[in-house]
């Protein structure tokens, strides 16, 4: 029986492609070893960033093929990747292959496991960013949404053009929290899961993403 996946509205895009969904299934399996987990996380990162890049801006350009002139396009946005440490690093690795000219600003956030509040321990953003900046916030898990909102806030204050949030798995609670604070942010995810448990973990989720990626 296939799982029914729905997205709540147009600001959430669930990437329902069979390749993405079968890759996510390997990530969910608690028996998937670290080496395979990392490989599959990179792969799912590629699929999601590819989808997230769908509405990037481009300009018309021309090139000469060996046979003659051809019309083409070139990306025109100033692209920023913002991996949330630690787990977002794996999506950043995937994104850099697809968007090699992107600037990368790392965001250090950790959840206080008692209060579930996000604590910022690293961010080194400039005072201004180009107005055509398109920011991709990269974090595999959107749980309570506290980390996502903290990361988005850092960029929203800099008046960038667009902010996207790329996550492997999102909870309904996390989506609602982000939408309430930043309705303009588009969320690209492979799944909207059932709920959070009493420890703030996504159910069924895939466990602790950072620990599973880094084998800790
Ligand atoms: C995880 C995950 C997100 C955050 C999501 O990070 O990678 O950043 O939790 O939870 P939230 O939506 O409730 O804020 P964690 O704090 O475990 O840090 P780590 O990646 O360094 O292990
Ligand atoms: N962080 C994770 O890594 N997994 C969850 O399910 C929730 C927060």
PDB file of C-alpha atoms and ligand atoms in Angstrom:
ATOM      1  CA  UNK A   1       0.000   0.000   0.000  1.00  0.00           C
ATOM      2  CA  UNK A   2       1.433   3.403  -0.867  1.00  0.00           C
ATOM      3  CA  UNK A   3       1.575   6.227   1.644  1.00  0.00           C
ATOM      4  CA  UNK A   4      -0.729   9.135   0.907  1.00  0.00           C
ATOM      5  CA  UNK A   5       1.385  12.297   0.900  1.00  0.00           C
ATOM      6  CA  UNK A   6      -0.276  15.652   0.789  1.00  0.00           C
ATOM      7  CA  UNK A   7       1.011  19.198   0.996  1.00  0.00           C
ATOM      8  CA  UNK A   8      -1.006  21.678   2.997  1.00  0.00           C
ATOM      9  CA  UNK A   9      -0.781  24.582   0.564  1.00  0.00           C
ATOM     10  CA  UNK A  10       1.294  26.174  -2.150  1.00  0.00           C
ATOM     11  CA  UNK A  11       4.085  27.265   0.206  1.00  0.00           C
ATOM     12  CA  UNK A  12       4.916  23.611   0.867  1.00  0.00           C
ATOM     13  CA  UNK A  13       6.187  21.380  -1.887  1.00  0.00           C
ATOM     14  CA  UNK A  14       6.341  17.660  -1.191  1.00  0.00           C
ATOM     15  CA  UNK A  15       8.704  15.995  -3.631  1.00  0.00           C
ATOM     16  CA  UNK A  16       6.747  12.883  -4.382  1.00  0.00           C
ATOM     17  CA  UNK A  17       9.066  11.472  -7.039  1.00  0.00           C
ATOM     18  CA  UNK A  18       9.619   7.700  -6.691  1.00  0.00           C
ATOM     19  CA  UNK A  19      13.409   8.164  -6.581  1.00  0.00           C
ATOM     20  CA  UNK A  20      13.109  10.642  -3.716  1.00  0.00           C
ATOM     21  CA  UNK A  21      10.568   8.517  -1.858  1.00  0.00           C
ATOM     22  CA  UNK A  22      12.539   5.270  -2.171  1.00  0.00           C
ATOM     23  CA  UNK A  23      15.686   7.084  -1.013  1.00  0.00           C
ATOM     24  CA  UNK A  24      13.828   8.521   1.974  1.00  0.00           C
ATOM     25  CA  UNK A  25      12.632   5.021   2.836  1.00  0.00           C
ATOM     26  CA  UNK A  26      16.253   3.834   3.118  1.00  0.00           C
ATOM     27  CA  UNK A  27      16.974   6.796   5.402  1.00  0.00           C
ATOM     28  CA  UNK A  28      14.028   5.938   7.628  1.00  0.00           C
ATOM     29  CA  UNK A  29      15.121   2.309   8.096  1.00  0.00           C
ATOM     30  CA  UNK A  30      16.853   2.013  11.459  1.00  0.00           C
ATOM     31  CA  UNK A  31      18.991  -0.797  10.035  1.00  0.00           C
ATOM     32  CA  UNK A  32      20.536   1.385   7.305  1.00  0.00           C
ATOM     33  CA  UNK A  33      24.223   1.649   8.212  1.00  0.00           C
ATOM     34  CA  UNK A  34      26.028   5.014   8.444  1.00  0.00           C
ATOM     35  CA  UNK A  35      27.888   4.628   5.149  1.00  0.00           C
ATOM     36  CA  UNK A  36      24.693   4.006   3.213  1.00  0.00           C
ATOM     37  CA  UNK A  37      22.830   6.637   5.233  1.00  0.00           C
ATOM     38  CA  UNK A  38      25.344   9.270   4.166  1.00  0.00           C
ATOM     39  CA  UNK A  39      25.162   8.200   0.507  1.00  0.00           C
ATOM     40  CA  UNK A  40      21.383   8.249   0.490  1.00  0.00           C
ATOM     41  CA  UNK A  41      21.250  11.572   2.348  1.00  0.00           C
ATOM     42  CA  UNK A  42      23.466  13.109  -0.345  1.00  0.00           C
ATOM     43  CA  UNK A  43      21.205  11.676  -3.013  1.00  0.00           C
ATOM     44  CA  UNK A  44      18.006  12.920  -1.408  1.00  0.00           C
ATOM     45  CA  UNK A  45      19.680  16.301  -0.909  1.00  0.00           C
ATOM     46  CA  UNK A  46      20.301  16.477  -4.664  1.00  0.00           C
ATOM     47  CA  UNK A  47      16.710  15.630  -5.541  1.00  0.00           C
ATOM     48  CA  UNK A  48      15.293  18.201  -3.132  1.00  0.00           C
ATOM     49  CA  UNK A  49      17.670  21.013  -4.071  1.00  0.00           C
ATOM     50  CA  UNK A  50      16.961  20.333  -7.760  1.00  0.00           C
ATOM     51  CA  UNK A  51      13.245  20.804  -7.044  1.00  0.00           C
ATOM     52  CA  UNK A  52      13.878  23.805  -4.808  1.00  0.00           C
ATOM     53  CA  UNK A  53      15.802  25.478  -7.635  1.00  0.00           C
ATOM     54  CA  UNK A  54      12.862  25.205 -10.026  1.00  0.00           C
ATOM     55  CA  UNK A  55      11.840  28.851  -9.729  1.00  0.00           C
ATOM     56  CA  UNK A  56      15.280  30.443  -9.670  1.00  0.00           C
ATOM     57  CA  UNK A  57      15.616  33.405 -12.001  1.00  0.00           C
ATOM     58  CA  UNK A  58      17.694  33.274 -15.133  1.00  0.00           C
ATOM     59  CA  UNK A  59      18.529  35.525 -18.031  1.00  0.00           C
ATOM     60  CA  UNK A  60      18.685  34.791 -21.726  1.00  0.00           C
ATOM     61  CA  UNK A  61      22.136  34.291 -23.147  1.00  0.00           C
ATOM     62  CA  UNK A  62      23.751  32.883 -26.237  1.00  0.00           C
ATOM     63  CA  UNK A  63      26.530  30.405 -26.921  1.00  0.00           C
ATOM     64  CA  UNK A  64      28.350  29.010 -29.931  1.00  0.00           C
ATOM     65  CA  UNK A  65      28.041  25.258 -30.328  1.00  0.00           C
ATOM     66  CA  UNK A  66      30.556  23.513 -32.658  1.00  0.00           C
ATOM     67  CA  UNK A  67      27.841  23.852 -35.316  1.00  0.00           C
ATOM     68  CA  UNK A  68      26.597  27.374 -34.779  1.00  0.00           C
ATOM     69  CA  UNK A  69      24.904  29.866 -32.440  1.00  0.00           C
ATOM     70  CA  UNK A  70      22.379  28.642 -29.849  1.00  0.00           C
ATOM     71  CA  UNK A  71      20.104  30.425 -27.425  1.00  0.00           C
ATOM     72  CA  UNK A  72      20.588  29.622 -23.765  1.00  0.00           C
ATOM     73  CA  UNK A  73      20.085  30.822 -20.231  1.00  0.00           C
ATOM     74  CA  UNK A  74      22.274  31.635 -17.240  1.00  0.00           C
ATOM     75  CA  UNK A  75      21.182  31.812 -13.611  1.00  0.00           C
ATOM     76  CA  UNK A  76      20.880  35.410 -12.483  1.00  0.00           C
ATOM     77  CA  UNK A  77      20.126  35.079  -8.763  1.00  0.00           C
ATOM     78  CA  UNK A  78      22.815  35.545  -6.139  1.00  0.00           C
ATOM     79  CA  UNK A  79      22.541  32.137  -4.537  1.00  0.00           C
ATOM     80  CA  UNK A  80      23.253  31.517  -0.889  1.00  0.00           C
ATOM     81  CA  UNK A  81      23.372  28.120   0.768  1.00  0.00           C
ATOM     82  CA  UNK A  82      22.829  28.166   4.520  1.00  0.00           C
ATOM     83  CA  UNK A  83      23.455  24.726   6.011  1.00  0.00           C
ATOM     84  CA  UNK A  84      22.274  24.382   9.602  1.00  0.00           C
ATOM     85  CA  UNK A  85      24.966  22.557  11.569  1.00  0.00           C
ATOM     86  CA  UNK A  86      25.451  19.747  11.812  1.00  0.00           C
ATOM     87  CA  UNK A  87      22.979  17.786   9.742  1.00  0.00           C
ATOM     88  CA  UNK A  88      22.475  20.427   7.040  1.00  0.00           C
ATOM     89  CA  UNK A  89      26.071  19.928   5.882  1.00  0.00           C
ATOM     90  CA  UNK A  90      25.095  16.868   3.886  1.00  0.00           C
ATOM     91  CA  UNK A  91      22.481  18.807   1.893  1.00  0.00           C
ATOM     92  CA  UNK A  92      25.024  21.571   1.370  1.00  0.00           C
ATOM     93  CA  UNK A  93      27.451  19.058  -0.134  1.00  0.00           C
ATOM     94  CA  UNK A  94      24.733  17.974  -2.570  1.00  0.00           C
ATOM     95  CA  UNK A  95      23.675  21.560  -3.311  1.00  0.00           C
ATOM     96  CA  UNK A  96      27.215  22.662  -4.128  1.00  0.00           C
ATOM     97  CA  UNK A  97      27.311  20.175  -7.005  1.00  0.00           C
ATOM     98  CA  UNK A  98      24.162  21.685  -8.487  1.00  0.00           C
ATOM     99  CA  UNK A  99      24.874  25.322  -7.623  1.00  0.00           C
ATOM    100  CA  UNK A 100      28.681  25.562  -7.742  1.00  0.00           C
ATOM    101  CA  UNK A 101      28.823  29.363  -7.648  1.00  0.00           C
ATOM    102  CA  UNK A 102      26.678  29.625  -4.505  1.00  0.00           C
ATOM    103  CA  UNK A 103      28.019  31.420  -1.452  1.00  0.00           C
ATOM    104  CA  UNK A 104      27.846  29.395   1.735  1.00  0.00           C
ATOM    105  CA  UNK A 105      26.995  30.779   5.155  1.00  0.00           C
ATOM    106  CA  UNK A 106      27.019  28.161   7.913  1.00  0.00           C
ATOM    107  CA  UNK A 107      24.518  28.513  10.744  1.00  0.00           C
ATOM    108  CA  UNK A 108      25.278  26.778  14.052  1.00  0.00           C
ATOM    109  CA  UNK A 109      22.102  25.835  15.910  1.00  0.00           C
ATOM    110  CA  UNK A 110      21.401  23.212  18.511  1.00  0.00           C
ATOM    111  CA  UNK A 111      18.232  22.283  20.286  1.00  0.00           C
ATOM    112  CA  UNK A 112      18.161  22.376  24.040  1.00  0.00           C
ATOM    113  CA  UNK A 113      16.805  18.873  24.591  1.00  0.00           C
ATOM    114  CA  UNK A 114      14.849  19.959  27.702  1.00  0.00           C
ATOM    115  CA  UNK A 115      13.158  23.102  26.438  1.00  0.00           C
ATOM    116  CA  UNK A 116      13.405  22.236  22.695  1.00  0.00           C
ATOM    117  CA  UNK A 117      14.440  25.859  22.110  1.00  0.00           C
ATOM    118  CA  UNK A 118      16.971  26.486  19.352  1.00  0.00           C
ATOM    119  CA  UNK A 119      20.242  28.042  20.510  1.00  0.00           C
ATOM    120  CA  UNK A 120      22.394  29.857  17.966  1.00  0.00           C
ATOM    121  CA  UNK A 121      26.089  29.143  18.550  1.00  0.00           C
ATOM    122  CA  UNK A 122      27.521  30.239  15.207  1.00  0.00           C
ATOM    123  CA  UNK A 123      26.585  32.691  12.511  1.00  0.00           C
ATOM    124  CA  UNK A 124      28.835  35.011  10.588  1.00  0.00           C
ATOM    125  CA  UNK A 125      26.635  36.878   8.164  1.00  0.00           C
ATOM    126  CA  UNK A 126      27.591  40.152   6.491  1.00  0.00           C
ATOM    127  CA  UNK A 127      25.691  43.343   7.344  1.00  0.00           C
ATOM    128  CA  UNK A 128      24.224  43.460   3.849  1.00  0.00           C
ATOM    129  CA  UNK A 129      23.571  40.972   1.085  1.00  0.00           C
ATOM    130  CA  UNK A 130      22.696  41.711  -2.562  1.00  0.00           C
ATOM    131  CA  UNK A 131      18.976  42.395  -2.972  1.00  0.00           C
ATOM    132  CA  UNK A 132      18.712  39.590  -5.567  1.00  0.00           C
ATOM    133  CA  UNK A 133      19.860  37.012  -3.010  1.00  0.00           C
ATOM    134  CA  UNK A 134      18.040  33.677  -3.041  1.00  0.00           C
ATOM    135  CA  UNK A 135      18.716  31.810   0.185  1.00  0.00           C
ATOM    136  CA  UNK A 136      18.446  28.040   0.572  1.00  0.00           C
ATOM    137  CA  UNK A 137      18.282  27.086   4.251  1.00  0.00           C
ATOM    138  CA  UNK A 138      19.335  23.459   4.467  1.00  0.00           C
ATOM    139  CA  UNK A 139      18.319  21.264   7.390  1.00  0.00           C
ATOM    140  CA  UNK A 140      17.091  17.675   7.033  1.00  0.00           C
ATOM    141  CA  UNK A 141      14.694  17.845   9.990  1.00  0.00           C
ATOM    142  CA  UNK A 142      11.880  20.358  10.495  1.00  0.00           C
ATOM    143  CA  UNK A 143      10.583  19.260  13.907  1.00  0.00           C
ATOM    144  CA  UNK A 144       9.243  21.951  16.271  1.00  0.00           C
ATOM    145  CA  UNK A 145      10.365  24.543  13.721  1.00  0.00           C
ATOM    146  CA  UNK A 146      12.425  26.435  16.298  1.00  0.00           C
ATOM    147  CA  UNK A 147      15.704  25.894  14.445  1.00  0.00           C
ATOM    148  CA  UNK A 148      14.190  26.782  11.071  1.00  0.00           C
ATOM    149  CA  UNK A 149      12.638  30.002  12.397  1.00  0.00           C
ATOM    150  CA  UNK A 150      15.939  30.999  14.055  1.00  0.00           C
ATOM    151  CA  UNK A 151      17.824  30.399  10.788  1.00  0.00           C
ATOM    152  CA  UNK A 152      15.245  32.214   8.648  1.00  0.00           C
ATOM    153  CA  UNK A 153      15.280  35.214  11.023  1.00  0.00           C
ATOM    154  CA  UNK A 154      18.984  35.712  10.406  1.00  0.00           C
ATOM    155  CA  UNK A 155      18.377  36.192   6.679  1.00  0.00           C
ATOM    156  CA  UNK A 156      14.967  37.848   6.804  1.00  0.00           C
ATOM    157  CA  UNK A 157      16.599  40.768   8.617  1.00  0.00           C
ATOM    158  CA  UNK A 158      18.921  41.231   5.637  1.00  0.00           C
ATOM    159  CA  UNK A 159      16.039  41.843   3.190  1.00  0.00           C
ATOM    160  CA  UNK A 160      16.980  39.083   0.752  1.00  0.00           C
ATOM    161  CA  UNK A 161      14.724  38.364  -2.229  1.00  0.00           C
ATOM    162  CA  UNK A 162      13.608  34.813  -1.421  1.00  0.00           C
ATOM    163  CA  UNK A 163      14.164  32.219   1.279  1.00  0.00           C
ATOM    164  CA  UNK A 164      13.576  28.509   0.755  1.00  0.00           C
ATOM    165  CA  UNK A 165      13.800  25.825   3.390  1.00  0.00           C
ATOM    166  CA  UNK A 166      14.908  22.375   2.256  1.00  0.00           C
ATOM    167  CA  UNK A 167      14.195  19.470   4.616  1.00  0.00           C
ATOM    168  CA  UNK A 168      14.012  15.708   4.255  1.00  0.00           C
ATOM    169  CA  UNK A 169      11.156  15.302   6.714  1.00  0.00           C
ATOM    170  CA  UNK A 170       8.805  17.915   8.176  1.00  0.00           C
ATOM    171  CA  UNK A 171       6.275  17.691  10.970  1.00  0.00           C
ATOM    172  CA  UNK A 172       2.887  19.425  10.653  1.00  0.00           C
ATOM    173  CA  UNK A 173       3.778  21.399  13.802  1.00  0.00           C
ATOM    174  CA  UNK A 174       7.089  22.577  12.318  1.00  0.00           C
ATOM    175  CA  UNK A 175       5.454  23.638   9.064  1.00  0.00           C
ATOM    176  CA  UNK A 176       2.782  25.590  10.941  1.00  0.00           C
ATOM    177  CA  UNK A 177       5.421  27.342  13.055  1.00  0.00           C
ATOM    178  CA  UNK A 178       7.427  28.413  10.022  1.00  0.00           C
ATOM    179  CA  UNK A 179       4.332  29.488   8.091  1.00  0.00           C
ATOM    180  CA  UNK A 180       3.082  31.576  10.994  1.00  0.00           C
ATOM    181  CA  UNK A 181       6.389  33.409  11.409  1.00  0.00           C
ATOM    182  CA  UNK A 182       7.364  33.573   7.725  1.00  0.00           C
ATOM    183  CA  UNK A 183       4.434  32.845   5.395  1.00  0.00           C
ATOM    184  CA  UNK A 184       6.523  33.847   2.369  1.00  0.00           C
ATOM    185  CA  UNK A 185       9.117  31.110   2.889  1.00  0.00           C
ATOM    186  CA  UNK A 186       8.714  28.109   0.620  1.00  0.00           C
ATOM    187  CA  UNK A 187       9.314  24.709   2.214  1.00  0.00           C
ATOM    188  CA  UNK A 188      10.578  21.867   0.038  1.00  0.00           C
ATOM    189  CA  UNK A 189      10.449  18.468   1.706  1.00  0.00           C
ATOM    190  CA  UNK A 190      10.224  14.773   0.899  1.00  0.00           C
ATOM    191  CA  UNK A 191       7.541  14.137   3.512  1.00  0.00           C
ATOM    192  CA  UNK A 192       5.086  15.679   5.909  1.00  0.00           C
ATOM    193  CA  UNK A 193       5.082  13.157   8.717  1.00  0.00           C
ATOM    194  CA  UNK A 194       2.411  12.430  11.324  1.00  0.00           C
ATOM    195  CA  UNK A 195       3.428  14.407  14.409  1.00  0.00           C
ATOM    196  CA  UNK A 196       6.064  15.083  17.044  1.00  0.00           C
ATOM    197  CA  UNK A 197       6.534  12.827  20.039  1.00  0.00           C
ATOM    198  CA  UNK A 198       6.924  14.074  23.627  1.00  0.00           C
ATOM    199  CA  UNK A 199      10.694  14.500  23.057  1.00  0.00           C
ATOM    200  CA  UNK A 200      10.193  16.683  20.006  1.00  0.00           C
ATOM    201  CA  UNK A 201      11.187  13.920  17.576  1.00  0.00           C
ATOM    202  CA  UNK A 202       9.356  13.510  14.295  1.00  0.00           C
ATOM    203  CA  UNK A 203       7.126  10.413  14.116  1.00  0.00           C
ATOM    204  CA  UNK A 204       7.899   8.248  12.239  1.00  0.00           C
ATOM    205  CA  UNK A 205      10.786  10.452  11.025  1.00  0.00           C
ATOM    206  CA  UNK A 206      14.219   8.922  10.682  1.00  0.00           C
ATOM    207  CA  UNK A 207      15.694   9.452  14.129  1.00  0.00           C
ATOM    208  CA  UNK A 208      18.478  11.902  14.947  1.00  0.00           C
ATOM    209  CA  UNK A 209      19.700  13.072  11.560  1.00  0.00           C
ATOM    210  CA  UNK A 210      23.040  14.446  12.786  1.00  0.00           C
ATOM    211  CA  UNK A 211      23.900  11.267  14.679  1.00  0.00           C
ATOM    212  CA  UNK A 212      22.948   9.055  11.755  1.00  0.00           C
ATOM    213  CA  UNK A 213      24.901  11.099   9.185  1.00  0.00           C
ATOM    214  CA  UNK A 214      28.028  11.426  11.291  1.00  0.00           C
ATOM    215  CA  UNK A 215      27.870   8.046  13.050  1.00  0.00           C
ATOM    216  CA  UNK A 216      27.882   9.583  16.532  1.00  0.00           C
TER     217      UNK A 216
HETATM  218  C1  LIG B   1      18.336  18.787  14.707  1.00  0.00           C
HETATM  219  C2  LIG B   1      18.042  19.011  13.241  1.00  0.00           C
HETATM  220  C3  LIG B   1      17.501  20.416  13.236  1.00  0.00           C
HETATM  221  C4  LIG B   1      16.757  20.488  14.555  1.00  0.00           C
HETATM  222  C5  LIG B   1      15.294  20.376  14.288  1.00  0.00           C
HETATM  223  O1  LIG B   1      19.524  19.372  15.067  1.00  0.00           O
HETATM  224  O2  LIG B   1      19.144  18.844  12.394  1.00  0.00           O
HETATM  225  O3  LIG B   1      18.506  21.406  13.171  1.00  0.00           O
HETATM  226  O4  LIG B   1      17.214  19.385  15.352  1.00  0.00           O
HETATM  227  O5  LIG B   1      14.570  20.528  15.441  1.00  0.00           O
HETATM  228  P1  LIG B   1      13.540  21.727  15.679  1.00  0.00           P
HETATM  229  O6  LIG B   1      12.745  21.882  14.441  1.00  0.00           O
HETATM  230  O7  LIG B   1      12.731  21.216  16.845  1.00  0.00           O
HETATM  231  O8  LIG B   1      14.320  22.945  16.045  1.00  0.00           O
HETATM  232  P2  LIG B   1      20.194  19.185  16.514  1.00  0.00           P
HETATM  233  O9  LIG B   1      19.785  20.277  17.436  1.00  0.00           O
HETATM  234  O10 LIG B   1      19.965  17.783  16.986  1.00  0.00           O
HETATM  235  O11 LIG B   1      21.730  19.440  16.227  1.00  0.00           O
HETATM  236  P3  LIG B   1      22.806  18.552  15.463  1.00  0.00           P
HETATM  237  O12 LIG B   1      22.443  18.520  13.991  1.00  0.00           O
HETATM  238  O13 LIG B   1      24.077  19.271  15.714  1.00  0.00           O
HETATM  239  O14 LIG B   1      22.781  17.164  16.061  1.00  0.00           O
HETATM  240  N1  LIG B   2      16.097  16.433  15.178  1.00  0.00           N
HETATM  241  C1  LIG B   2      16.331  15.251  14.555  1.00  0.00           C
HETATM  242  O1  LIG B   2      17.462  14.971  14.141  1.00  0.00           O
HETATM  243  N2  LIG B   2      15.300  14.402  14.414  1.00  0.00           N
HETATM  244  C2  LIG B   2      14.054  14.681  14.841  1.00  0.00           C
HETATM  245  O2  LIG B   2      13.139  13.850  14.668  1.00  0.00           O
HETATM  246  C3  LIG B   2      13.841  15.908  15.501  1.00  0.00           C
HETATM  247  C4  LIG B   2      14.880  16.776  15.644  1.00  0.00           C
END
